[in-house]
Amino acid sequence: MSGPDALDVLVVGGTGVDHVVRVPFLPLTVRDSMTVPPIQSVVGHTGTGVALGCAALGLRTALVDVIGDDVEGRLVRDRFAAASVELDVVTHPSGTRRAVNLVTPDGSRMSLYDPRPPVDLAGDRSLWRDGIGRTRHVHVTITAWAAPALADAVAAGRSTSTDLHDWDGQNPHHRPFALGADVVFLSTAALAGPAAEVVRRVLRDGRAEAVVVTDGARGSVLFVRDTEPVPVPAVILADRPVVDSNGAGDAYVAAYLAEWLAGSAHREAARAGAIAGAWACGSAGTHTGLVDGPTLRGLLG
């Protein structure tokens, strides 16, 4: 794509606000109250992380979404404006998505997610039609109303990706996304069976050429169609210790896409993702420490 309005990546859905609460351990002991360090409110969620992460790596990026005309919605607008990342939204009376993320001293977390827009909200194709027409790649989050954007992107000849997050391998909500994208990301967090079996079904029944299964500090595994799985070790950055794992997976996705769209093979893209994920863990809060292009290039060697 060329021209002043051309994009590298269009992200469909997935912005919101995270309220990050630091706790001494998980699960918490039930009690009347607990004093915690200052609660941090940041613009987060998966679409934000992918969009801002791609932009930090030099990609021309935009995000389209449904948000509320509320305090959280204004935080979202301000965050994207400050990052000079294009944002196109429509408002819905249910309000902007939000989450309370409980984070332990070692960076582990539990997210209490409040999705807001009704799950049966119909997707308005006009929201993403213009963006698809001027982008190279479309990343669709697993918000129900966004599912038709995958088919529209494929019909337009664009490459596509999605992140299934903590899919159990069975929930039908995730299936259109799992089977409709060229690159699929998936966490082991809730898988009911072996990851390889879930991936086999995705590759057999869907259009994916690559599936990346992430497993936190244990690294990730890359599955490319018709090749053997490739383990991708987790990265430890000696001068950037882990303080918060919020947004690490989104940073992984952003760097993977940046490397892949630059022409690298999936293996190199996965290594870039692992580095970006580790980098994100060195900053408190969601999407507050995104690796930039020169830093990633230096760490890739």
PDB file of N, CA and C in Angstrom, residues 234-282:
ATOM      1  N   ALA A 234      11.663 -18.711  25.947  1.00  0.00           N
ATOM      2  CA  ALA A 234      11.401 -17.403  26.539  1.00  0.00           C
ATOM      3  C   ALA A 234      12.710 -16.629  26.631  1.00  0.00           C
ATOM      4  N   VAL A 235      12.606 -15.316  26.621  1.00  0.00           N
ATOM      5  CA  VAL A 235      13.775 -14.444  26.651  1.00  0.00           C
ATOM      6  C   VAL A 235      13.891 -13.810  28.031  1.00  0.00           C
ATOM      7  N   ILE A 236      15.101 -13.795  28.567  1.00  0.00           N
ATOM      8  CA  ILE A 236      15.381 -13.107  29.830  1.00  0.00           C
ATOM      9  C   ILE A 236      16.268 -11.916  29.523  1.00  0.00           C
ATOM     10  N   LEU A 237      15.820 -10.739  29.879  1.00  0.00           N
ATOM     11  CA  LEU A 237      16.598  -9.519  29.680  1.00  0.00           C
ATOM     12  C   LEU A 237      17.214  -9.135  31.021  1.00  0.00           C
ATOM     13  N   ALA A 238      18.511  -9.310  31.117  1.00  0.00           N
ATOM     14  CA  ALA A 238      19.199  -9.183  32.407  1.00  0.00           C
ATOM     15  C   ALA A 238      18.998  -7.820  33.056  1.00  0.00           C
ATOM     16  N   ASP A 239      18.937  -6.764  32.244  1.00  0.00           N
ATOM     17  CA  ASP A 239      18.812  -5.418  32.814  1.00  0.00           C
ATOM     18  C   ASP A 239      17.365  -4.927  32.816  1.00  0.00           C
ATOM     19  N   ARG A 240      16.427  -5.861  32.597  1.00  0.00           N
ATOM     20  CA  ARG A 240      15.006  -5.469  32.589  1.00  0.00           C
ATOM     21  C   ARG A 240      14.197  -6.582  33.260  1.00  0.00           C
ATOM     22  N   PRO A 241      14.254  -6.668  34.586  1.00  0.00           N
ATOM     23  CA  PRO A 241      13.574  -7.756  35.293  1.00  0.00           C
ATOM     24  C   PRO A 241      12.061  -7.672  35.155  1.00  0.00           C
ATOM     25  N   VAL A 242      11.407  -8.807  35.324  1.00  0.00           N
ATOM     26  CA  VAL A 242       9.958  -8.898  35.202  1.00  0.00           C
ATOM     27  C   VAL A 242       9.286  -8.221  36.392  1.00  0.00           C
ATOM     28  N   VAL A 243       8.384  -7.280  36.099  1.00  0.00           N
ATOM     29  CA  VAL A 243       7.600  -6.647  37.160  1.00  0.00           C
ATOM     30  C   VAL A 243       6.100  -6.755  36.900  1.00  0.00           C
ATOM     31  N   ASP A 244       5.709  -7.020  35.648  1.00  0.00           N
ATOM     32  CA  ASP A 244       4.280  -7.022  35.313  1.00  0.00           C
ATOM     33  C   ASP A 244       4.097  -7.696  33.957  1.00  0.00           C
ATOM     34  N   SER A 245       3.327  -8.775  33.921  1.00  0.00           N
ATOM     35  CA  SER A 245       3.122  -9.490  32.656  1.00  0.00           C
ATOM     36  C   SER A 245       1.933  -8.980  31.856  1.00  0.00           C
ATOM     37  N   ASN A 246       1.237  -7.953  32.353  1.00  0.00           N
ATOM     38  CA  ASN A 246       0.135  -7.367  31.590  1.00  0.00           C
ATOM     39  C   ASN A 246       0.627  -6.895  30.220  1.00  0.00           C
ATOM     40  N   GLY A 247      -0.032  -7.337  29.165  1.00  0.00           N
ATOM     41  CA  GLY A 247       0.288  -6.873  27.820  1.00  0.00           C
ATOM     42  C   GLY A 247       1.444  -7.572  27.141  1.00  0.00           C
ATOM     43  N   ALA A 248       2.064  -8.557  27.805  1.00  0.00           N
ATOM     44  CA  ALA A 248       3.211  -9.230  27.188  1.00  0.00           C
ATOM     45  C   ALA A 248       2.813  -9.975  25.919  1.00  0.00           C
ATOM     46  N   GLY A 249       1.656 -10.644  25.961  1.00  0.00           N
ATOM     47  CA  GLY A 249       1.209 -11.370  24.779  1.00  0.00           C
ATOM     48  C   GLY A 249       0.916 -10.456  23.607  1.00  0.00           C
ATOM     49  N   ASP A 250       0.351  -9.283  23.879  1.00  0.00           N
ATOM     50  CA  ASP A 250       0.056  -8.329  22.812  1.00  0.00           C
ATOM     51  C   ASP A 250       1.348  -7.782  22.213  1.00  0.00           C
ATOM     52  N   ALA A 251       2.347  -7.544  23.059  1.00  0.00           N
ATOM     53  CA  ALA A 251       3.646  -7.092  22.559  1.00  0.00           C
ATOM     54  C   ALA A 251       4.280  -8.159  21.675  1.00  0.00           C
ATOM     55  N   TYR A 252       4.126  -9.422  22.072  1.00  0.00           N
ATOM     56  CA  TYR A 252       4.619 -10.551  21.262  1.00  0.00           C
ATOM     57  C   TYR A 252       3.972 -10.495  19.875  1.00  0.00           C
ATOM     58  N   VAL A 253       2.644 -10.356  19.841  1.00  0.00           N
ATOM     59  CA  VAL A 253       1.928 -10.328  18.571  1.00  0.00           C
ATOM     60  C   VAL A 253       2.410  -9.176  17.702  1.00  0.00           C
ATOM     61  N   ALA A 254       2.544  -7.988  18.280  1.00  0.00           N
ATOM     62  CA  ALA A 254       2.949  -6.814  17.510  1.00  0.00           C
ATOM     63  C   ALA A 254       4.318  -7.013  16.869  1.00  0.00           C
ATOM     64  N   ALA A 255       5.281  -7.505  17.646  1.00  0.00           N
ATOM     65  CA  ALA A 255       6.624  -7.690  17.099  1.00  0.00           C
ATOM     66  C   ALA A 255       6.653  -8.810  16.066  1.00  0.00           C
ATOM     67  N   TYR A 256       5.895  -9.854  16.311  1.00  0.00           N
ATOM     68  CA  TYR A 256       5.793 -10.942  15.342  1.00  0.00           C
ATOM     69  C   TYR A 256       5.284 -10.393  14.007  1.00  0.00           C
ATOM     70  N   LEU A 257       4.204  -9.639  14.059  1.00  0.00           N
ATOM     71  CA  LEU A 257       3.632  -9.099  12.824  1.00  0.00           C
ATOM     72  C   LEU A 257       4.609  -8.150  12.134  1.00  0.00           C
ATOM     73  N   ALA A 258       5.284  -7.300  12.908  1.00  0.00           N
ATOM     74  CA  ALA A 258       6.234  -6.365  12.319  1.00  0.00           C
ATOM     75  C   ALA A 258       7.342  -7.101  11.583  1.00  0.00           C
ATOM     76  N   GLU A 259       7.867  -8.154  12.189  1.00  0.00           N
ATOM     77  CA  GLU A 259       8.954  -8.911  11.577  1.00  0.00           C
ATOM     78  C   GLU A 259       8.462  -9.685  10.358  1.00  0.00           C
ATOM     79  N   TRP A 260       7.303 -10.307  10.477  1.00  0.00           N
ATOM     80  CA  TRP A 260       6.735 -11.098   9.376  1.00  0.00           C
ATOM     81  C   TRP A 260       6.367 -10.205   8.191  1.00  0.00           C
ATOM     82  N   LEU A 261       5.743  -9.057   8.468  1.00  0.00           N
ATOM     83  CA  LEU A 261       5.370  -8.153   7.385  1.00  0.00           C
ATOM     84  C   LEU A 261       6.592  -7.523   6.724  1.00  0.00           C
ATOM     85  N   ALA A 262       7.730  -7.526   7.422  1.00  0.00           N
ATOM     86  CA  ALA A 262       8.975  -7.041   6.827  1.00  0.00           C
ATOM     87  C   ALA A 262       9.630  -8.083   5.937  1.00  0.00           C
ATOM     88  N   GLY A 263       9.043  -9.276   5.870  1.00  0.00           N
ATOM     89  CA  GLY A 263       9.553 -10.310   4.972  1.00  0.00           C
ATOM     90  C   GLY A 263      10.280 -11.443   5.640  1.00  0.00           C
ATOM     91  N   SER A 264      10.373 -11.434   6.974  1.00  0.00           N
ATOM     92  CA  SER A 264      11.068 -12.512   7.669  1.00  0.00           C
ATOM     93  C   SER A 264      10.204 -13.763   7.739  1.00  0.00           C
ATOM     94  N   ALA A 265      10.859 -14.893   7.922  1.00  0.00           N
ATOM     95  CA  ALA A 265      10.143 -16.155   8.096  1.00  0.00           C
ATOM     96  C   ALA A 265       9.455 -16.170   9.455  1.00  0.00           C
ATOM     97  N   HIS A 266       8.503 -17.087   9.606  1.00  0.00           N
ATOM     98  CA  HIS A 266       7.754 -17.169  10.855  1.00  0.00           C
ATOM     99  C   HIS A 266       8.677 -17.439  12.043  1.00  0.00           C
ATOM    100  N   ARG A 267       9.734 -18.197  11.853  1.00  0.00           N
ATOM    101  CA  ARG A 267      10.642 -18.502  12.965  1.00  0.00           C
ATOM    102  C   ARG A 267      11.293 -17.228  13.508  1.00  0.00           C
ATOM    103  N   GLU A 268      11.764 -16.371  12.601  1.00  0.00           N
ATOM    104  CA  GLU A 268      12.375 -15.113  13.035  1.00  0.00           C
ATOM    105  C   GLU A 268      11.331 -14.195  13.661  1.00  0.00           C
ATOM    106  N   ALA A 269      10.114 -14.231  13.126  1.00  0.00           N
ATOM    107  CA  ALA A 269       9.045 -13.414  13.685  1.00  0.00           C
ATOM    108  C   ALA A 269       8.727 -13.832  15.116  1.00  0.00           C
ATOM    109  N   ALA A 270       8.724 -15.138  15.366  1.00  0.00           N
ATOM    110  CA  ALA A 270       8.447 -15.635  16.714  1.00  0.00           C
ATOM    111  C   ALA A 270       9.551 -15.227  17.684  1.00  0.00           C
ATOM    112  N   ARG A 271      10.777 -15.226  17.229  1.00  0.00           N
ATOM    113  CA  ARG A 271      11.880 -14.790  18.103  1.00  0.00           C
ATOM    114  C   ARG A 271      11.727 -13.304  18.441  1.00  0.00           C
ATOM    115  N   ALA A 272      11.347 -12.500  17.465  1.00  0.00           N
ATOM    116  CA  ALA A 272      11.105 -11.081  17.738  1.00  0.00           C
ATOM    117  C   ALA A 272       9.967 -10.923  18.740  1.00  0.00           C
ATOM    118  N   GLY A 273       8.929 -11.734  18.593  1.00  0.00           N
ATOM    119  CA  GLY A 273       7.813 -11.681  19.524  1.00  0.00           C
ATOM    120  C   GLY A 273       8.237 -11.998  20.950  1.00  0.00           C
ATOM    121  N   ALA A 274       9.077 -13.020  21.100  1.00  0.00           N
ATOM    122  CA  ALA A 274       9.539 -13.403  22.435  1.00  0.00           C
ATOM    123  C   ALA A 274      10.322 -12.276  23.097  1.00  0.00           C
ATOM    124  N   ILE A 275      11.128 -11.584  22.318  1.00  0.00           N
ATOM    125  CA  ILE A 275      11.905 -10.470  22.864  1.00  0.00           C
ATOM    126  C   ILE A 275      10.986  -9.328  23.280  1.00  0.00           C
ATOM    127  N   ALA A 276      10.025  -8.996  22.416  1.00  0.00           N
ATOM    128  CA  ALA A 276       9.113  -7.893  22.724  1.00  0.00           C
ATOM    129  C   ALA A 276       8.254  -8.209  23.938  1.00  0.00           C
ATOM    130  N   GLY A 277       7.828  -9.469  24.068  1.00  0.00           N
ATOM    131  CA  GLY A 277       7.053  -9.858  25.235  1.00  0.00           C
ATOM    132  C   GLY A 277       7.846  -9.706  26.518  1.00  0.00           C
ATOM    133  N   ALA A 278       9.108 -10.122  26.477  1.00  0.00           N
ATOM    134  CA  ALA A 278       9.970  -9.975  27.652  1.00  0.00           C
ATOM    135  C   ALA A 278      10.195  -8.507  27.987  1.00  0.00           C
ATOM    136  N   TRP A 279      10.352  -7.699  26.967  1.00  0.00           N
ATOM    137  CA  TRP A 279      10.559  -6.264  27.190  1.00  0.00           C
ATOM    138  C   TRP A 279       9.347  -5.651  27.880  1.00  0.00           C
ATOM    139  N   ALA A 280       8.153  -6.016  27.432  1.00  0.00           N
ATOM    140  CA  ALA A 280       6.933  -5.465  28.010  1.00  0.00           C
ATOM    141  C   ALA A 280       6.802  -5.813  29.490  1.00  0.00           C
ATOM    142  N   CYS A 281       7.302  -6.975  29.885  1.00  0.00           N
ATOM    143  CA  CYS A 281       7.205  -7.409  31.284  1.00  0.00           C
ATOM    144  C   CYS A 281       8.075  -6.575  32.222  1.00  0.00           C
ATOM    145  N   GLY A 282       8.961  -5.784  31.684  1.00  0.00           N
ATOM    146  CA  GLY A 282       9.849  -4.973  32.511  1.00  0.00           C
ATOM    147  C   GLY A 282       9.286  -3.626  32.886  1.00  0.00           C
TER     148      GLY A 282
END
